[in-house]
Amino acid sequence: MNPVQQKISCVYLTAVTEETSSKRKYQPFKVSATRQLTEQARRDDVAAAKITEKLDGTCCLVAEFKGQPWLWARHDRKPNKLGARRFAQFKKSQLKLGDKELTAAEFSWDPNKDFKDVPEFWVPASRLEIRNGVVMPDNIGHTPGWVPVELTARHDCWHLSAVDLTLGLALVLRAAETGNDDLIIESQPLSFLCGQTCELIGTNVNGNPYHIGSKKCPIHVLVPHGSLALSCPTPVDYDALYNWFNCPSGQGQIEGVVWHCMNGELHKLHRHHLNLPWPVPEPRLCQRRVKVQVELTSANVARESKKGHNVFSLLCNLNGQVFDSIQELHKTFDTESEAAS
């Protein structure tokens, strides 16, 4: 599947209204989908694209750092006060145009004056335009990029809980290959994921809409982008797609959909684009059985156990077991912890 190296545009043309966003309470405008597909989506033949679930987490990249596979966290280069003020004025002028789609394509950034400094080792996302040696923002004003996680950085602790960089392993959640709706949580060599982007989801990410783990036993996993396939109505049929999302007991109880087109382009649709609520009480991800396939050598289990709470060693003890949902994992850990005490 196509890695996520850019902000993904909505599959429909969007309209902007001056009311509080249901997605971001601090945002004084709402971006909603119209019923009309974008011209780009039509050109990319989105109706024939592969369909996958959009997950609510934080985007990561697996790539080499100093000669070994490493996890990289998402870090956008952000405007400074001057750049933010100029861009805010531009967006306000666009809002006055009514139904024109909010875009930064016509805004003129000064990359040498409008942006904050980035951390050491920051690299821009691969699909950004480079003009005269300078990385330019994308057409909605973002400059996405990546920084390698730091082993001792507190702000990277939840990223680090999903990987063991010394062993070169990652905890990965993926669809089972049996053709049913089951999931697999397994340990994979980070080298298998090099070049891929993933979504980090779990206890301490974005309010944990999937109810994974607990305060006593936080759990975080990486989900390779494009790995959770879906079947849903074509975006050509707006009403059918809306009703699919709005059915409280169907597959549409997800944050959104991403279409992976054959030419490498990506398009998305979020529940908030349809003015539907997120999170939902029972997300589809929480309704699927999950099998644990985490194996470590005895030496590595002993090494991990010395760290105290470590999800790798805890899951290794559950290797081969099947649970009704991913939420059942931390309940098992909590029960074992209470029995041990």
PDB file of C-alpha atoms in Angstrom, residues 79-341:
ATOM      1  CA  PRO A  79       4.786  28.677  11.003  1.00  0.00           C
ATOM      2  CA  ASN A  80       6.185  31.229  13.444  1.00  0.00           C
ATOM      3  CA  LYS A  81       4.019  34.087  14.706  1.00  0.00           C
ATOM      4  CA  LEU A  82       4.572  36.171  11.584  1.00  0.00           C
ATOM      5  CA  GLY A  83       3.804  33.305   9.204  1.00  0.00           C
ATOM      6  CA  ALA A  84       0.798  32.149  11.226  1.00  0.00           C
ATOM      7  CA  ARG A  85      -0.652  35.680  11.278  1.00  0.00           C
ATOM      8  CA  ARG A  86      -0.260  36.114   7.519  1.00  0.00           C
ATOM      9  CA  PHE A  87      -1.787  32.706   6.824  1.00  0.00           C
ATOM     10  CA  ALA A  88      -4.700  33.384   9.217  1.00  0.00           C
ATOM     11  CA  GLN A  89      -5.467  36.574   7.317  1.00  0.00           C
ATOM     12  CA  PHE A  90      -5.382  34.616   4.062  1.00  0.00           C
ATOM     13  CA  LYS A  91      -7.791  31.967   5.407  1.00  0.00           C
ATOM     14  CA  LYS A  92     -10.160  34.676   6.645  1.00  0.00           C
ATOM     15  CA  SER A  93     -10.237  36.205   3.181  1.00  0.00           C
ATOM     16  CA  GLN A  94     -11.026  32.760   1.720  1.00  0.00           C
ATOM     17  CA  LEU A  95     -13.903  32.225   4.114  1.00  0.00           C
ATOM     18  CA  LYS A  96     -15.517  35.368   2.759  1.00  0.00           C
ATOM     19  CA  LEU A  97     -15.638  33.661  -0.636  1.00  0.00           C
ATOM     20  CA  GLY A  98     -18.260  31.244   0.692  1.00  0.00           C
ATOM     21  CA  ASP A  99     -18.088  27.758  -0.789  1.00  0.00           C
ATOM     22  CA  LYS A 100     -14.541  27.979  -2.145  1.00  0.00           C
ATOM     23  CA  GLU A 101     -12.446  25.085  -0.840  1.00  0.00           C
ATOM     24  CA  LEU A 102      -9.948  26.101   1.835  1.00  0.00           C
ATOM     25  CA  THR A 103      -6.508  25.736   0.221  1.00  0.00           C
ATOM     26  CA  ALA A 104      -3.084  27.304   0.529  1.00  0.00           C
ATOM     27  CA  ALA A 105      -2.269  26.836  -3.140  1.00  0.00           C
ATOM     28  CA  GLU A 106      -2.551  30.583  -3.794  1.00  0.00           C
ATOM     29  CA  PHE A 107      -0.755  31.676  -0.628  1.00  0.00           C
ATOM     30  CA  SER A 108       2.848  32.849  -0.973  1.00  0.00           C
ATOM     31  CA  TRP A 109       5.021  31.542   1.864  1.00  0.00           C
ATOM     32  CA  ASP A 110       8.447  32.948   2.639  1.00  0.00           C
ATOM     33  CA  PRO A 111      10.226  29.749   3.766  1.00  0.00           C
ATOM     34  CA  ASN A 112      13.149  31.728   5.203  1.00  0.00           C
ATOM     35  CA  LYS A 113      11.004  33.981   7.422  1.00  0.00           C
ATOM     36  CA  ASP A 114       7.642  32.282   8.051  1.00  0.00           C
ATOM     37  CA  PHE A 115       8.665  29.101   9.889  1.00  0.00           C
ATOM     38  CA  LYS A 116      10.080  27.940  13.211  1.00  0.00           C
ATOM     39  CA  ASP A 117      13.338  26.023  13.396  1.00  0.00           C
ATOM     40  CA  VAL A 118      13.089  22.238  13.254  1.00  0.00           C
ATOM     41  CA  PRO A 119      14.843  19.693  15.507  1.00  0.00           C
ATOM     42  CA  GLU A 120      18.176  18.147  14.651  1.00  0.00           C
ATOM     43  CA  PHE A 121      17.886  15.229  12.190  1.00  0.00           C
ATOM     44  CA  TRP A 122      14.450  16.432  10.970  1.00  0.00           C
ATOM     45  CA  VAL A 123      13.707  15.301   7.417  1.00  0.00           C
ATOM     46  CA  PRO A 124      10.799  16.512   5.273  1.00  0.00           C
ATOM     47  CA  ALA A 125       8.161  14.125   3.982  1.00  0.00           C
ATOM     48  CA  SER A 126       9.218  12.702   0.652  1.00  0.00           C
ATOM     49  CA  ARG A 127       6.424  14.143  -1.498  1.00  0.00           C
ATOM     50  CA  LEU A 128       6.969  17.825  -0.692  1.00  0.00           C
ATOM     51  CA  GLU A 129       8.146  20.247  -3.354  1.00  0.00           C
ATOM     52  CA  ILE A 130      11.729  21.494  -3.049  1.00  0.00           C
ATOM     53  CA  ARG A 131      12.193  24.909  -4.657  1.00  0.00           C
ATOM     54  CA  ASN A 132      15.718  26.349  -4.960  1.00  0.00           C
ATOM     55  CA  GLY A 133      16.881  23.936  -2.277  1.00  0.00           C
ATOM     56  CA  VAL A 134      14.093  24.951   0.128  1.00  0.00           C
ATOM     57  CA  VAL A 135      11.275  22.616   1.213  1.00  0.00           C
ATOM     58  CA  MET A 136       7.912  24.221   0.448  1.00  0.00           C
ATOM     59  CA  PRO A 137       4.632  23.654   2.360  1.00  0.00           C
ATOM     60  CA  ASP A 138       1.984  21.489   0.710  1.00  0.00           C
ATOM     61  CA  ASN A 139      -1.174  22.931  -0.837  1.00  0.00           C
ATOM     62  CA  ILE A 140      -2.958  23.179   2.521  1.00  0.00           C
ATOM     63  CA  GLY A 141      -0.082  24.951   4.270  1.00  0.00           C
ATOM     64  CA  HIS A 142       1.541  21.988   6.037  1.00  0.00           C
ATOM     65  CA  THR A 143       5.200  20.975   5.953  1.00  0.00           C
ATOM     66  CA  PRO A 144       5.072  17.413   7.301  1.00  0.00           C
ATOM     67  CA  GLY A 145       8.282  15.705   8.284  1.00  0.00           C
ATOM     68  CA  TRP A 146       9.926  13.205  10.596  1.00  0.00           C
ATOM     69  CA  VAL A 147      12.331  13.095  13.544  1.00  0.00           C
ATOM     70  CA  PRO A 148      13.939   9.927  14.952  1.00  0.00           C
ATOM     71  CA  VAL A 149      12.622   8.977  18.389  1.00  0.00           C
ATOM     72  CA  GLU A 150      15.099   9.421  21.225  1.00  0.00           C
ATOM     73  CA  LEU A 151      15.714   6.570  23.647  1.00  0.00           C
ATOM     74  CA  THR A 152      15.763   8.866  26.678  1.00  0.00           C
ATOM     75  CA  ALA A 153      13.161  11.442  25.598  1.00  0.00           C
ATOM     76  CA  ARG A 154      10.061  11.580  27.795  1.00  0.00           C
ATOM     77  CA  HIS A 155       7.945  12.901  24.919  1.00  0.00           C
ATOM     78  CA  ASP A 156       8.753   9.741  22.922  1.00  0.00           C
ATOM     79  CA  CYS A 157       7.870   7.270  25.696  1.00  0.00           C
ATOM     80  CA  TRP A 158       4.661   5.983  24.054  1.00  0.00           C
ATOM     81  CA  HIS A 159       6.363   5.567  20.696  1.00  0.00           C
ATOM     82  CA  LEU A 160       9.129   3.654  22.443  1.00  0.00           C
ATOM     83  CA  SER A 161       6.657   1.351  24.201  1.00  0.00           C
ATOM     84  CA  ALA A 162       5.653  -0.074  20.792  1.00  0.00           C
ATOM     85  CA  VAL A 163       9.213  -0.897  19.752  1.00  0.00           C
ATOM     86  CA  ASP A 164      12.410  -2.337  21.161  1.00  0.00           C
ATOM     87  CA  LEU A 165      15.122  -0.524  19.262  1.00  0.00           C
ATOM     88  CA  THR A 166      17.890  -2.597  20.841  1.00  0.00           C
ATOM     89  CA  LEU A 167      16.319  -5.851  19.686  1.00  0.00           C
ATOM     90  CA  GLY A 168      15.074  -4.211  16.482  1.00  0.00           C
ATOM     91  CA  LEU A 169      11.465  -5.280  17.099  1.00  0.00           C
ATOM     92  CA  ALA A 170       8.051  -3.656  16.771  1.00  0.00           C
ATOM     93  CA  LEU A 171       4.619  -4.570  18.125  1.00  0.00           C
ATOM     94  CA  VAL A 172       2.390  -4.645  15.052  1.00  0.00           C
ATOM     95  CA  LEU A 173      -1.379  -4.984  14.719  1.00  0.00           C
ATOM     96  CA  ARG A 174      -2.544  -6.294  11.355  1.00  0.00           C
ATOM     97  CA  ALA A 175      -5.364  -8.208   9.700  1.00  0.00           C
ATOM     98  CA  ALA A 176      -5.189 -12.012   9.816  1.00  0.00           C
ATOM     99  CA  GLU A 177      -4.522 -13.806   6.547  1.00  0.00           C
ATOM    100  CA  THR A 178      -7.329 -16.328   7.085  1.00  0.00           C
ATOM    101  CA  GLY A 179      -9.947 -14.310   5.220  1.00  0.00           C
ATOM    102  CA  ASN A 180     -12.081 -13.733   8.305  1.00  0.00           C
ATOM    103  CA  ASP A 181     -12.288 -10.497  10.291  1.00  0.00           C
ATOM    104  CA  ASP A 182      -9.666 -11.443  12.898  1.00  0.00           C
ATOM    105  CA  LEU A 183      -6.642  -9.375  13.845  1.00  0.00           C
ATOM    106  CA  ILE A 184      -3.102 -10.402  14.752  1.00  0.00           C
ATOM    107  CA  ILE A 185      -0.848  -8.620  17.226  1.00  0.00           C
ATOM    108  CA  GLU A 186       2.718  -9.758  16.705  1.00  0.00           C
ATOM    109  CA  SER A 187       6.358  -8.860  17.110  1.00  0.00           C
ATOM    110  CA  GLN A 188       8.018  -8.030  13.801  1.00  0.00           C
ATOM    111  CA  PRO A 189      11.598  -7.051  12.960  1.00  0.00           C
ATOM    112  CA  LEU A 190      11.677  -3.308  12.350  1.00  0.00           C
ATOM    113  CA  SER A 191      13.634  -4.057   9.182  1.00  0.00           C
ATOM    114  CA  PHE A 192      10.449  -5.626   7.713  1.00  0.00           C
ATOM    115  CA  LEU A 193       8.733  -2.227   8.022  1.00  0.00           C
ATOM    116  CA  CYS A 194      11.502  -0.013   6.610  1.00  0.00           C
ATOM    117  CA  GLY A 195      10.087   2.530   4.180  1.00  0.00           C
ATOM    118  CA  GLN A 196       6.546   2.134   5.528  1.00  0.00           C
ATOM    119  CA  THR A 197       4.434   4.563   7.486  1.00  0.00           C
ATOM    120  CA  CYS A 198       2.321   3.339  10.389  1.00  0.00           C
ATOM    121  CA  GLU A 199      -0.290   4.621  12.785  1.00  0.00           C
ATOM    122  CA  LEU A 200       0.620   4.441  16.474  1.00  0.00           C
ATOM    123  CA  ILE A 201      -2.541   3.745  18.476  1.00  0.00           C
ATOM    124  CA  GLY A 202      -3.054   2.928  22.111  1.00  0.00           C
ATOM    125  CA  THR A 203      -3.671   4.001  25.672  1.00  0.00           C
ATOM    126  CA  ASN A 204      -2.055   7.420  25.592  1.00  0.00           C
ATOM    127  CA  VAL A 205      -2.631   8.481  21.978  1.00  0.00           C
ATOM    128  CA  ASN A 206      -5.457  10.840  20.956  1.00  0.00           C
ATOM    129  CA  GLY A 207      -7.687  10.022  23.899  1.00  0.00           C
ATOM    130  CA  ASN A 208      -7.558   6.262  23.161  1.00  0.00           C
ATOM    131  CA  PRO A 209     -10.783   5.964  21.102  1.00  0.00           C
ATOM    132  CA  TYR A 210     -10.209   2.189  20.790  1.00  0.00           C
ATOM    133  CA  HIS A 211     -10.078   1.629  24.581  1.00  0.00           C
ATOM    134  CA  ILE A 212      -6.736  -0.208  24.358  1.00  0.00           C
ATOM    135  CA  GLY A 213      -4.804  -0.881  27.556  1.00  0.00           C
ATOM    136  CA  SER A 214      -5.234   0.872  30.890  1.00  0.00           C
ATOM    137  CA  LYS A 215      -3.459   3.339  33.146  1.00  0.00           C
ATOM    138  CA  LYS A 216      -1.985   0.390  35.030  1.00  0.00           C
ATOM    139  CA  CYS A 217      -0.994  -1.392  31.830  1.00  0.00           C
ATOM    140  CA  PRO A 218      -0.651   0.967  28.840  1.00  0.00           C
ATOM    141  CA  ILE A 219      -0.510  -0.751  25.458  1.00  0.00           C
ATOM    142  CA  HIS A 220       0.612   0.841  22.192  1.00  0.00           C
ATOM    143  CA  VAL A 221       0.962  -0.822  18.787  1.00  0.00           C
ATOM    144  CA  LEU A 222       1.915   0.133  15.252  1.00  0.00           C
ATOM    145  CA  VAL A 223      -0.567  -0.461  12.423  1.00  0.00           C
ATOM    146  CA  PRO A 224       1.007  -0.283   8.935  1.00  0.00           C
ATOM    147  CA  HIS A 225      -0.988   2.109   6.774  1.00  0.00           C
ATOM    148  CA  GLY A 226      -3.234   0.329   4.323  1.00  0.00           C
ATOM    149  CA  SER A 227      -3.160  -2.974   6.230  1.00  0.00           C
ATOM    150  CA  LEU A 228      -6.807  -2.972   7.392  1.00  0.00           C
ATOM    151  CA  ALA A 229      -8.856  -3.507   4.247  1.00  0.00           C
ATOM    152  CA  LEU A 230     -12.495  -2.448   4.010  1.00  0.00           C
ATOM    153  CA  SER A 231     -15.494  -2.920   1.789  1.00  0.00           C
ATOM    154  CA  CYS A 232     -17.732   0.129   1.488  1.00  0.00           C
ATOM    155  CA  PRO A 233     -19.870   1.910  -1.115  1.00  0.00           C
ATOM    156  CA  THR A 234     -18.061   3.847  -3.801  1.00  0.00           C
ATOM    157  CA  PRO A 235     -17.660   7.585  -3.112  1.00  0.00           C
ATOM    158  CA  VAL A 236     -19.434   8.156  -6.420  1.00  0.00           C
ATOM    159  CA  ASP A 237     -22.616   7.301  -4.469  1.00  0.00           C
ATOM    160  CA  TYR A 238     -22.591   9.889  -1.668  1.00  0.00           C
ATOM    161  CA  ASP A 239     -25.883   8.778  -0.090  1.00  0.00           C
ATOM    162  CA  ALA A 240     -24.888   5.111   0.105  1.00  0.00           C
ATOM    163  CA  LEU A 241     -21.517   5.997   1.629  1.00  0.00           C
ATOM    164  CA  TYR A 242     -23.104   8.360   4.151  1.00  0.00           C
ATOM    165  CA  ASN A 243     -25.614   5.694   5.217  1.00  0.00           C
ATOM    166  CA  TRP A 244     -22.777   3.155   5.557  1.00  0.00           C
ATOM    167  CA  PHE A 245     -20.955   5.461   7.988  1.00  0.00           C
ATOM    168  CA  ASN A 246     -24.159   6.288   9.837  1.00  0.00           C
ATOM    169  CA  CYS A 247     -25.247   2.679  10.499  1.00  0.00           C
ATOM    170  CA  PRO A 248     -24.600   2.108  14.254  1.00  0.00           C
ATOM    171  CA  SER A 249     -24.015  -1.636  13.892  1.00  0.00           C
ATOM    172  CA  GLY A 250     -22.049  -1.831  10.639  1.00  0.00           C
ATOM    173  CA  GLN A 251     -18.469  -1.621   9.387  1.00  0.00           C
ATOM    174  CA  GLY A 252     -18.810   2.155   9.135  1.00  0.00           C
ATOM    175  CA  GLN A 253     -18.144   2.621  12.866  1.00  0.00           C
ATOM    176  CA  ILE A 254     -14.648   3.865  12.057  1.00  0.00           C
ATOM    177  CA  GLU A 255     -12.886   7.213  12.047  1.00  0.00           C
ATOM    178  CA  GLY A 256     -12.629   7.325   8.288  1.00  0.00           C
ATOM    179  CA  VAL A 257     -11.708   5.717   4.979  1.00  0.00           C
ATOM    180  CA  VAL A 258      -8.555   6.036   2.882  1.00  0.00           C
ATOM    181  CA  TRP A 259      -8.608   5.186  -0.832  1.00  0.00           C
ATOM    182  CA  HIS A 260      -5.261   3.977  -2.253  1.00  0.00           C
ATOM    183  CA  CYS A 261      -5.332   4.698  -5.975  1.00  0.00           C
ATOM    184  CA  MET A 262      -3.362   2.721  -8.530  1.00  0.00           C
ATOM    185  CA  ASN A 263      -1.237   5.768  -9.427  1.00  0.00           C
ATOM    186  CA  GLY A 264      -0.043   6.149  -5.828  1.00  0.00           C
ATOM    187  CA  GLU A 265      -2.397   8.972  -4.854  1.00  0.00           C
ATOM    188  CA  LEU A 266      -4.432   8.909  -1.640  1.00  0.00           C
ATOM    189  CA  HIS A 267      -7.873  10.304  -0.796  1.00  0.00           C
ATOM    190  CA  LYS A 268      -9.776  10.178   2.482  1.00  0.00           C
ATOM    191  CA  LEU A 269     -13.137  10.765   4.097  1.00  0.00           C
ATOM    192  CA  HIS A 270     -13.459  11.437   7.833  1.00  0.00           C
ATOM    193  CA  ARG A 271     -16.681  11.101   9.819  1.00  0.00           C
ATOM    194  CA  HIS A 272     -16.397  14.804  10.685  1.00  0.00           C
ATOM    195  CA  HIS A 273     -16.508  15.622   6.957  1.00  0.00           C
ATOM    196  CA  LEU A 274     -20.040  14.162   7.083  1.00  0.00           C
ATOM    197  CA  ASN A 275     -20.888  15.907  10.382  1.00  0.00           C
ATOM    198  CA  LEU A 276     -21.023  12.523  12.104  1.00  0.00           C
ATOM    199  CA  PRO A 277     -19.569  12.058  15.603  1.00  0.00           C
ATOM    200  CA  TRP A 278     -16.203  10.544  16.456  1.00  0.00           C
ATOM    201  CA  PRO A 279     -15.263   8.748  18.614  1.00  0.00           C
ATOM    202  CA  VAL A 280     -18.113   6.249  18.625  1.00  0.00           C
ATOM    203  CA  PRO A 281     -19.059   3.911  21.514  1.00  0.00           C
ATOM    204  CA  GLU A 282     -17.957   0.696  19.778  1.00  0.00           C
ATOM    205  CA  PRO A 283     -15.424   1.248  16.990  1.00  0.00           C
ATOM    206  CA  ARG A 284     -15.126  -1.538  14.443  1.00  0.00           C
ATOM    207  CA  LEU A 285     -11.551  -2.246  15.569  1.00  0.00           C
ATOM    208  CA  CYS A 286     -12.884  -3.182  19.026  1.00  0.00           C
ATOM    209  CA  GLN A 287     -15.380  -5.682  17.592  1.00  0.00           C
ATOM    210  CA  ARG A 288     -12.751  -7.946  16.016  1.00  0.00           C
ATOM    211  CA  ARG A 289     -11.076 -10.968  17.605  1.00  0.00           C
ATOM    212  CA  VAL A 290      -7.313 -10.714  18.052  1.00  0.00           C
ATOM    213  CA  LYS A 291      -4.684 -13.438  18.226  1.00  0.00           C
ATOM    214  CA  VAL A 292      -1.364 -12.882  19.989  1.00  0.00           C
ATOM    215  CA  GLN A 293       1.739 -13.969  18.074  1.00  0.00           C
ATOM    216  CA  VAL A 294       4.609 -12.525  20.108  1.00  0.00           C
ATOM    217  CA  GLU A 295       7.644 -14.758  20.517  1.00  0.00           C
ATOM    218  CA  LEU A 296      10.913 -13.850  22.208  1.00  0.00           C
ATOM    219  CA  THR A 297      13.921 -15.987  23.075  1.00  0.00           C
ATOM    220  CA  SER A 298      14.274 -16.908  26.751  1.00  0.00           C
ATOM    221  CA  ALA A 299      17.244 -14.554  27.029  1.00  0.00           C
ATOM    222  CA  ASN A 300      15.248 -11.665  25.599  1.00  0.00           C
ATOM    223  CA  VAL A 301      12.273 -12.397  27.860  1.00  0.00           C
ATOM    224  CA  ALA A 302      14.574 -12.238  30.885  1.00  0.00           C
ATOM    225  CA  ARG A 303      16.125  -9.016  29.602  1.00  0.00           C
ATOM    226  CA  GLU A 304      12.738  -7.390  29.025  1.00  0.00           C
ATOM    227  CA  SER A 305      11.370  -8.497  32.395  1.00  0.00           C
ATOM    228  CA  LYS A 306      14.110  -6.575  34.174  1.00  0.00           C
ATOM    229  CA  LYS A 307      12.573  -3.368  32.822  1.00  0.00           C
ATOM    230  CA  GLY A 308       9.430  -3.881  34.908  1.00  0.00           C
ATOM    231  CA  HIS A 309       6.238  -3.342  32.914  1.00  0.00           C
ATOM    232  CA  ASN A 310       7.041  -4.316  29.333  1.00  0.00           C
ATOM    233  CA  VAL A 311       4.358  -5.198  26.845  1.00  0.00           C
ATOM    234  CA  PHE A 312       6.674  -7.425  24.782  1.00  0.00           C
ATOM    235  CA  SER A 313       7.276  -9.817  27.674  1.00  0.00           C
ATOM    236  CA  LEU A 314       3.638  -9.642  28.831  1.00  0.00           C
ATOM    237  CA  LEU A 315       2.353 -10.512  25.365  1.00  0.00           C
ATOM    238  CA  CYS A 316       4.953 -13.245  25.015  1.00  0.00           C
ATOM    239  CA  ASN A 317       3.245 -14.964  27.955  1.00  0.00           C
ATOM    240  CA  LEU A 318      -0.021 -14.896  25.968  1.00  0.00           C
ATOM    241  CA  ASN A 319       1.486 -16.204  22.731  1.00  0.00           C
ATOM    242  CA  GLY A 320      -1.010 -18.259  20.726  1.00  0.00           C
ATOM    243  CA  GLN A 321      -4.069 -17.120  22.670  1.00  0.00           C
ATOM    244  CA  VAL A 322      -7.140 -15.613  20.969  1.00  0.00           C
ATOM    245  CA  PHE A 323      -9.199 -12.827  22.575  1.00  0.00           C
ATOM    246  CA  ASP A 324     -12.641 -11.544  21.692  1.00  0.00           C
ATOM    247  CA  SER A 325     -11.244  -8.025  21.274  1.00  0.00           C
ATOM    248  CA  ILE A 326      -8.069  -6.053  21.742  1.00  0.00           C
ATOM    249  CA  GLN A 327      -9.553  -4.575  24.933  1.00  0.00           C
ATOM    250  CA  GLU A 328      -9.405  -7.999  26.586  1.00  0.00           C
ATOM    251  CA  LEU A 329      -5.598  -7.912  26.633  1.00  0.00           C
ATOM    252  CA  HIS A 330      -5.190  -5.387  29.423  1.00  0.00           C
ATOM    253  CA  LYS A 331      -7.969  -7.053  31.424  1.00  0.00           C
ATOM    254  CA  THR A 332      -5.889 -10.236  31.347  1.00  0.00           C
ATOM    255  CA  PHE A 333      -2.771  -8.315  32.409  1.00  0.00           C
ATOM    256  CA  ASP A 334      -4.653  -6.566  35.223  1.00  0.00           C
ATOM    257  CA  THR A 335      -6.068  -9.884  36.481  1.00  0.00           C
ATOM    258  CA  GLU A 336      -2.616 -11.497  36.487  1.00  0.00           C
ATOM    259  CA  SER A 337      -1.166  -8.478  38.281  1.00  0.00           C
ATOM    260  CA  GLU A 338      -3.846  -8.655  40.992  1.00  0.00           C
ATOM    261  CA  ALA A 339      -3.298 -12.422  41.417  1.00  0.00           C
ATOM    262  CA  ALA A 340       0.461 -11.918  41.772  1.00  0.00           C
ATOM    263  CA  SER A 341      -0.046  -9.301  44.477  1.00  0.00           C
TER     264      SER A 341
END
